[in-house]
Coordinates of C-alpha atoms in Angstrom, one line a residue:
Chain A
M617 CA 38.2 -11.5 25.0
T618 CA 34.7 -10.3 24.1
A619 CA 31.9 -9.9 26.5
P620 CA 29.0 -12.4 26.4
H621 CA 26.8 -9.5 25.3
D622 CA 29.1 -8.8 22.3
D623 CA 29.1 -12.5 21.4
N624 CA 25.4 -12.6 21.3
K625 CA 25.2 -9.4 19.3
A626 CA 27.8 -10.8 16.8
E627 CA 25.8 -14.1 16.6
D628 CA 22.6 -12.2 16.0
S629 CA 24.2 -10.1 13.3
K630 CA 25.6 -13.2 11.7
A631 CA 22.1 -14.8 11.8
S632 CA 20.6 -11.7 10.3
A633 CA 23.1 -11.6 7.5
E634 CA 22.4 -15.3 6.8
L635 CA 18.7 -14.7 6.8
R636 CA 19.1 -11.9 4.3
S637 CA 21.3 -13.8 1.9
A638 CA 19.1 -16.9 2.3
H639 CA 16.2 -15.1 0.9
A640 CA 18.1 -13.2 -1.8
P641 CA 15.8 -14.4 -4.6
L642 CA 12.8 -13.1 -2.7
W643 CA 14.3 -9.7 -2.1
T644 CA 15.4 -9.4 -5.7
R645 CA 12.0 -10.2 -7.0
V646 CA 10.3 -7.8 -4.6
Q647 CA 12.7 -5.0 -5.6
R648 CA 11.8 -5.6 -9.2
L649 CA 8.1 -5.5 -8.5
L650 CA 8.4 -2.3 -6.4
D651 CA 10.3 -0.7 -9.4
E652 CA 7.2 -1.5 -11.5
R653 CA 4.9 -0.2 -8.7
E654 CA 3.3 -3.6 -8.3
D655 CA 2.2 -4.9 -5.0
P656 CA 4.6 -7.8 -4.3
L657 CA 1.6 -9.7 -2.7
D658 CA -0.1 -9.6 -6.1
D659 CA 2.8 -11.7 -7.4
Y660 CA 2.3 -15.4 -7.4
S661 CA 5.9 -16.3 -7.0
V662 CA 6.3 -14.0 -4.0
R663 CA 3.2 -15.4 -2.3
E664 CA 4.4 -19.0 -2.9
Y665 CA 7.9 -18.2 -1.7
L666 CA 6.6 -16.7 1.5
D667 CA 4.3 -19.6 2.1
A668 CA 7.2 -22.0 1.7
H669 CA 9.5 -19.9 3.8
P670 CA 7.5 -18.6 6.8
E671 CA 10.7 -17.5 8.5
A672 CA 10.9 -14.7 5.9
L673 CA 7.4 -13.4 6.7
E674 CA 8.3 -11.1 9.6
A675 CA 11.1 -9.5 7.7
F676 CA 8.9 -9.1 4.6
A677 CA 6.1 -7.5 6.6
T678 CA 8.4 -5.1 8.4
W679 CA 10.0 -4.1 5.2
R680 CA 6.5 -3.5 3.7
A681 CA 5.5 -1.4 6.6
R682 CA 8.7 0.7 6.5
L683 CA 8.2 1.4 2.8
R684 CA 4.6 2.3 3.4
A685 CA 5.8 4.7 6.1
V686 CA 8.2 6.3 3.6
E687 CA 5.3 6.9 1.3
C688 CA 3.7 8.9 4.1
T689 CA 6.8 10.8 5.0
P690 CA 6.0 14.5 5.1
R691 CA 7.6 16.7 2.5
P692 CA 10.4 18.9 3.9
T693 CA 8.4 22.1 4.2
Q694 CA 5.9 20.2 6.3
T695 CA 8.4 18.6 8.6
K696 CA 8.2 21.6 10.8
Q697 CA 4.5 21.4 11.0
R698 CA 4.3 17.8 12.3
A699 CA 1.4 18.8 14.5
Q700 CA -0.8 19.4 11.4
P701 CA -1.1 16.0 9.7
T702 CA -4.5 17.0 8.1
L703 CA -2.8 19.8 6.2
R704 CA -0.9 17.2 4.1
L705 CA -3.9 15.0 3.7
S706 CA -5.9 18.0 2.6
M707 CA -3.4 18.9 0.0
L708 CA -3.3 15.3 -1.3
A709 CA -7.0 15.2 -1.4
A710 CA -7.2 18.6 -3.0
A711 CA -4.8 17.6 -5.8
A712 CA -6.7 14.4 -6.3
L713 CA -10.1 16.2 -6.3
A714 CA -9.0 18.8 -8.8
G715 CA -7.6 16.1 -11.1
C716 CA -10.7 14.0 -10.6
A717 CA -12.9 16.9 -11.4
L718 CA -11.2 17.3 -14.7
G719 CA -11.3 13.6 -15.3
A720 CA -15.0 13.4 -14.3
L721 CA -15.7 16.2 -16.7
G722 CA -14.4 13.8 -19.4
V723 CA -16.9 11.2 -18.1
A724 CA -19.7 13.7 -18.2
L725 CA -18.9 14.8 -21.7
G726 CA -18.3 11.3 -23.1
G727 CA -14.5 11.6 -23.6
P728 CA -11.9 10.4 -24.1
L729 CA -10.5 13.8 -23.1
Y730 CA -6.9 14.4 -22.2
F731 CA -5.7 17.4 -20.2
G732 CA -2.2 18.8 -20.0
G733 CA -0.8 16.4 -22.5
T734 CA -1.1 15.7 -26.2
P735 CA -4.7 16.2 -27.1
A736 CA -6.5 12.9 -27.9
P737 CA -8.4 12.5 -31.2
S738 CA -11.8 14.0 -30.7
D739 CA -15.0 12.5 -31.8
A740 CA -17.2 15.2 -33.3
S741 CA -20.4 13.2 -32.5
L742 CA -19.6 13.5 -28.8
G743 CA -19.9 17.3 -28.8
A744 CA -17.6 20.2 -28.6
T745 CA -14.4 20.1 -26.7
P746 CA -15.0 22.1 -23.5
E747 CA -13.1 25.1 -22.4
L748 CA -10.8 23.9 -19.7
S749 CA -9.7 25.9 -16.7
P750 CA -6.0 26.1 -16.2
M751 CA -4.2 23.4 -14.2
P752 CA -4.8 24.1 -10.6
E753 CA -1.8 25.2 -8.5
F754 CA -1.2 24.2 -4.9
S755 CA 1.1 25.3 -2.2
D756 CA 4.5 23.7 -2.0
G757 CA 4.8 23.6 -5.8
A758 CA 2.4 20.7 -6.0
R759 CA 0.1 20.6 -8.9
V760 CA -1.9 18.3 -11.0
R761 CA 0.3 17.7 -14.0
S762 CA -2.2 15.8 -16.2
S763 CA -5.4 14.1 -16.0
S764 CA -7.2 11.9 -18.4
A765 CA -10.5 10.0 -18.6
S766 CA -10.9 7.1 -21.0
V767 CA -14.6 6.4 -21.4
I768 CA -16.2 3.4 -22.9
R769 CA -20.0 3.4 -23.5
L770 CA -21.2 -0.2 -23.4
R771 CA -24.8 0.6 -24.1
R772 CA -27.3 3.3 -23.2
G773 CA -27.1 3.9 -19.5
Q774 CA -24.0 1.8 -19.1
T775 CA -20.6 3.5 -19.0
R776 CA -17.1 2.5 -17.9
A777 CA -14.3 5.1 -17.3
H778 CA -10.8 5.0 -16.2
I779 CA -9.7 8.2 -14.6
A780 CA -6.0 8.7 -14.2
I781 CA -4.5 11.7 -12.3
E782 CA -0.8 12.4 -12.4
G783 CA 0.3 15.0 -9.9
T784 CA 3.4 16.1 -8.2
L785 CA 2.2 14.5 -5.0
V786 CA -0.3 12.0 -6.2
R787 CA -0.8 9.4 -8.7
T788 CA -4.3 8.1 -8.6
H789 CA -6.2 5.7 -10.9
I790 CA -9.9 5.2 -10.5
D791 CA -12.2 2.9 -12.4
F792 CA -15.6 4.4 -12.6
A793 CA -18.8 2.6 -13.7
R794 CA -22.3 3.8 -14.4
D795 CA -25.1 1.2 -14.7
D796 CA -28.6 2.6 -15.2
G797 CA -28.0 5.5 -12.9
R798 CA -26.0 3.7 -10.3
H799 CA -22.4 4.9 -10.0
S800 CA -19.6 2.9 -8.6
A801 CA -15.9 3.4 -8.4
R802 CA -12.8 1.6 -7.3
P803 CA -9.1 2.2 -7.2
A804 CA -7.3 0.8 -10.1
G805 CA -4.0 0.6 -11.9
R806 CA -0.4 0.7 -11.0
G807 CA 0.8 2.8 -8.1
E808 CA -2.3 2.2 -6.1
A809 CA -2.5 -1.0 -4.2
R810 CA -5.6 -2.6 -5.7
G811 CA -8.3 -3.1 -3.1
T812 CA -6.8 -0.5 -0.8
W813 CA -8.7 2.7 -0.3
S814 CA -6.2 5.3 0.4
P815 CA -7.3 8.7 1.6
R816 CA -6.7 10.2 -1.8
V817 CA -8.8 7.6 -3.5
R818 CA -11.6 8.0 -0.9
A819 CA -11.5 11.7 -1.4
S820 CA -11.6 11.3 -5.2
V821 CA -14.5 8.9 -5.1
A822 CA -16.3 11.0 -2.6
H823 CA -16.0 13.9 -5.0
L824 CA -17.4 11.7 -7.8
R825 CA -20.6 11.5 -5.9
T826 CA -21.0 15.2 -6.4
V827 CA -20.2 14.9 -10.0
A828 CA -22.6 12.0 -10.3
K829 CA -25.4 14.2 -9.2
S830 CA -24.9 16.4 -12.2
K831 CA -27.5 16.1 -15.0
D832 CA -24.8 15.7 -17.6
L833 CA -23.5 12.5 -16.2
N834 CA -26.9 10.9 -16.1
E835 CA -27.6 11.6 -19.7
D836 CA -26.3 9.6 -22.7
Chain B
M428 CA 3.1 -36.5 16.2
T429 CA 1.8 -35.4 19.6
P430 CA -0.8 -32.7 19.4
I431 CA -0.8 -30.0 22.1
P432 CA -3.5 -30.4 24.7
S433 CA -6.4 -27.9 24.1
L434 CA -5.7 -25.9 27.2
D435 CA -2.0 -25.5 26.4
F436 CA -2.9 -24.7 22.9
E437 CA -5.2 -21.9 24.0
T438 CA -2.5 -20.5 26.2
Q439 CA 0.0 -20.5 23.4
L440 CA -2.5 -18.8 21.1
E441 CA -3.1 -16.1 23.7
R442 CA 0.6 -15.6 24.2
E443 CA 1.1 -15.1 20.5
R444 CA -1.8 -12.7 20.0
S445 CA 0.0 -9.4 20.1
R446 CA 2.9 -10.6 18.0
V447 CA 0.6 -12.0 15.3
L448 CA -1.5 -8.8 15.4
G449 CA 1.6 -6.7 15.0
F450 CA 2.7 -8.9 12.1
L451 CA -0.7 -8.5 10.4
R452 CA -0.7 -4.8 10.9
K453 CA 2.7 -4.5 9.3
L454 CA 1.6 -6.7 6.4
S455 CA -1.8 -5.0 5.8
G456 CA -1.1 -1.4 6.9
S457 CA -4.6 -1.4 8.4
A458 CA -5.7 -2.0 12.0
D459 CA -9.1 -3.1 10.8
D460 CA -7.8 -5.6 8.2
A461 CA -5.3 -6.9 10.7
E462 CA -8.1 -7.5 13.3
D463 CA -10.2 -9.3 10.7
A464 CA -7.4 -11.5 9.6
L465 CA -6.4 -12.2 13.2
Q466 CA -9.9 -13.5 13.9
E467 CA -9.8 -15.7 10.9
C468 CA -6.3 -16.9 11.7
Y469 CA -7.3 -17.9 15.2
A470 CA -10.4 -19.7 14.0
R471 CA -8.3 -21.6 11.5
A472 CA -5.5 -22.4 14.0
W473 CA -8.1 -23.8 16.4
R474 CA -9.7 -25.9 13.7
S475 CA -6.3 -27.3 12.6
R476 CA -4.7 -27.6 16.0
E477 CA -4.3 -31.3 15.5
S478 CA -2.0 -30.7 12.5
F479 CA 0.6 -28.8 14.5
D480 CA 3.8 -30.8 14.7
A481 CA 6.5 -29.4 17.0
T482 CA 9.1 -31.5 15.3
R483 CA 8.6 -29.7 12.0
G484 CA 8.9 -26.1 13.4
S485 CA 8.0 -23.7 16.1
F486 CA 4.4 -22.9 17.1
A487 CA 5.1 -19.2 16.3
A488 CA 6.2 -20.1 12.7
W489 CA 3.2 -22.4 12.3
L490 CA 0.8 -19.6 13.5
T491 CA 2.5 -16.9 11.4
R492 CA 2.0 -18.9 8.3
I493 CA -1.7 -19.3 9.1
A494 CA -1.9 -15.6 9.8
Y495 CA -0.3 -14.9 6.4
R496 CA -2.7 -17.2 4.6
S497 CA -5.7 -15.7 6.4
Y498 CA -4.6 -12.2 5.4
L499 CA -4.2 -13.2 1.7
D500 CA -7.7 -14.6 1.7
H501 CA -9.1 -11.5 3.5
R502 CA -7.3 -9.4 1.0
K503 CA -8.7 -11.3 -1.9
A504 CA -12.2 -10.9 -0.5
R505 CA -11.6 -7.2 0.0
K506 CA -10.6 -6.8 -3.7
R507 CA -13.8 -8.4 -4.8
D508 CA -15.7 -6.0 -2.7
A509 CA -13.5 -3.0 -3.5
S510 CA -16.2 -1.5 -5.8
V511 CA -18.5 0.8 -3.8
D512 CA -21.7 2.6 -4.6
V513 CA -20.7 6.2 -5.1
H514 CA -23.9 7.3 -3.4
A515 CA -23.0 5.4 -0.4
I516 CA -20.2 7.7 0.5
D517 CA -19.5 11.3 1.0
D518 CA -22.4 12.2 3.2
E519 CA -21.2 14.0 6.3
N520 CA -22.3 11.2 8.5
A521 CA -21.7 8.4 6.0
P522 CA -18.9 5.9 6.0
F523 CA -16.5 8.2 4.2
A524 CA -15.9 10.4 7.1
A525 CA -15.2 7.5 9.4
S526 CA -13.2 5.6 6.9
A527 CA -11.1 8.6 6.0
V528 CA -10.3 9.1 9.6
A529 CA -9.5 5.4 9.9
A530 CA -7.3 5.6 6.8
Q531 CA -5.5 8.6 8.1
R532 CA -5.0 6.9 11.4
D533 CA -3.7 3.8 9.6
A534 CA -1.7 5.7 7.0
P535 CA 1.6 5.4 8.9
S536 CA -0.3 2.6 10.6
A537 CA 1.2 3.6 13.9
L538 CA 3.7 1.0 12.8
E539 CA 6.7 3.2 12.6
S540 CA 7.1 6.2 14.8
S541 CA 8.4 9.3 13.1
E542 CA 11.5 9.1 15.2
E543 CA 12.2 5.6 14.0
L544 CA 11.5 6.6 10.4
E545 CA 14.0 9.4 10.7
R546 CA 16.5 7.0 12.2
Y547 CA 16.5 4.7 9.3
L548 CA 16.3 7.5 6.7
A549 CA 19.4 8.9 8.4
I550 CA 21.5 5.8 7.7
L551 CA 21.0 6.4 4.0
S552 CA 23.3 8.4 1.8
E553 CA 21.9 11.6 0.4
A554 CA 21.5 10.1 -3.0
E555 CA 19.8 7.0 -1.6
R556 CA 17.4 9.0 0.5
A557 CA 16.6 11.3 -2.5
A558 CA 15.9 8.3 -4.8
L559 CA 13.8 6.6 -2.1
L560 CA 11.7 9.6 -1.3
Y561 CA 11.2 10.8 -4.9
F562 CA 10.1 7.3 -5.9
H563 CA 8.0 6.2 -3.0
R564 CA 6.7 9.4 -1.5
D565 CA 6.4 11.6 -4.6
G566 CA 5.6 8.9 -7.1
L567 CA 8.3 10.0 -9.6
S568 CA 9.5 7.5 -12.2
I569 CA 13.1 6.5 -12.3
A570 CA 13.6 8.5 -15.4
E571 CA 12.1 11.6 -13.7
I572 CA 14.3 11.1 -10.7
A573 CA 17.3 10.7 -13.0
A574 CA 16.5 14.0 -14.7
R575 CA 16.0 15.8 -11.5
L576 CA 19.2 14.5 -9.9
A577 CA 21.2 14.7 -13.2
M578 CA 22.3 11.1 -12.9
P579 CA 21.9 8.1 -15.2
A580 CA 18.7 6.0 -14.7
G581 CA 20.8 3.0 -13.8
T582 CA 22.6 4.8 -11.0
I583 CA 19.2 5.9 -9.6
K584 CA 18.0 2.4 -9.7
S585 CA 21.1 1.2 -7.8
H586 CA 20.6 3.9 -5.2
L587 CA 16.9 3.0 -4.9
H588 CA 17.6 -0.7 -4.5
R589 CA 20.4 0.0 -2.0
A590 CA 18.1 2.3 0.0
R591 CA 15.4 -0.3 0.2
S592 CA 17.9 -3.0 1.2
R593 CA 19.4 -0.9 3.9
I594 CA 16.0 -0.1 5.3
R595 CA 15.3 -3.8 5.5
S596 CA 18.7 -4.5 7.0
F597 CA 18.2 -1.7 9.6
E598 CA 15.2 -3.6 10.9
S599 CA 17.3 -6.7 11.3
E600 CA 20.0 -4.7 13.2
G601 CA 17.2 -3.2 15.3
E602 CA 15.9 -6.7 16.1
S603 CA 19.4 -7.8 17.1
R604 CA 19.7 -5.0 19.7

């Protein structure tokens, strides 16, 4: 004979299993979106499903939070230094900043410029290809692997740029705009929850302000 | 349909507050966004209190759905406003400093203690854990993980899906305790 407590536990487990299987289409869809680095809440079918099945909302939110926590899991070498969370943030920011600096250089010089990959076709009218410093190295083997800035000049004084930074630790995409001397930026692209300002995006955008002060960026 | 009297309704709202706030924090990953969405949720719930029908579901489920919709609307508005003036940030005493601190505070969102995180990572097999961390923490593609672990991409995808599912299941088991 089982104890009442065990009976309850068994009932709960059964209910949990039923809940999981009941929402199998949702979980399958979310897995696919996560594989594509899309935010499931950007997907219409997921939003509609959750609206129609509010009993799945808690499980969905918890799962989302857990995966978010995984993204913030310290790398093994920093596990021993749990008391220094800023160290990791600094490293992420440093990687993003370095990549952003290279990308912003592309903005300043009127790109498109590609770093660390296959060189993009250059436009002679945009000026000489700059001498680039080597890819920065960071502790823990982290480095910016490539950075690119695709720039579109809409008219004099109006520029749009997409800066992409691929790193060992970071993957940041930033949309940059210049309108008659006013500079704005926003996170963009896959891998970065759109509308969410992560520390690395904040750091990158903050750095853009420094770049934006430069004379080059304010000239056509 | 018998609506809940206002006084009882208020009491029920108050009872649900911390649960709904917790739900919104998990959904948004941000304490500030969760607070904003909670305010909107409670305002909406109050306005539509006449529409609650206990025969169609629990009060908690009704309120959770309103919270979810409030968050989606808040998120949509945030996206519209996501573009910022570069000159408005980065000063020592400008929003950047405060928001970076807030973002850092919210990063793990105080949602999952590191002990709990370790507990559910511990239930994964080595391959599942590697696939999960390489993909979500390090931002590697499935092809890159496959190359690093010397496994076919399909196998990596299976490990990754299983790892995510087990993390979700772990929560269910945790709730049943």
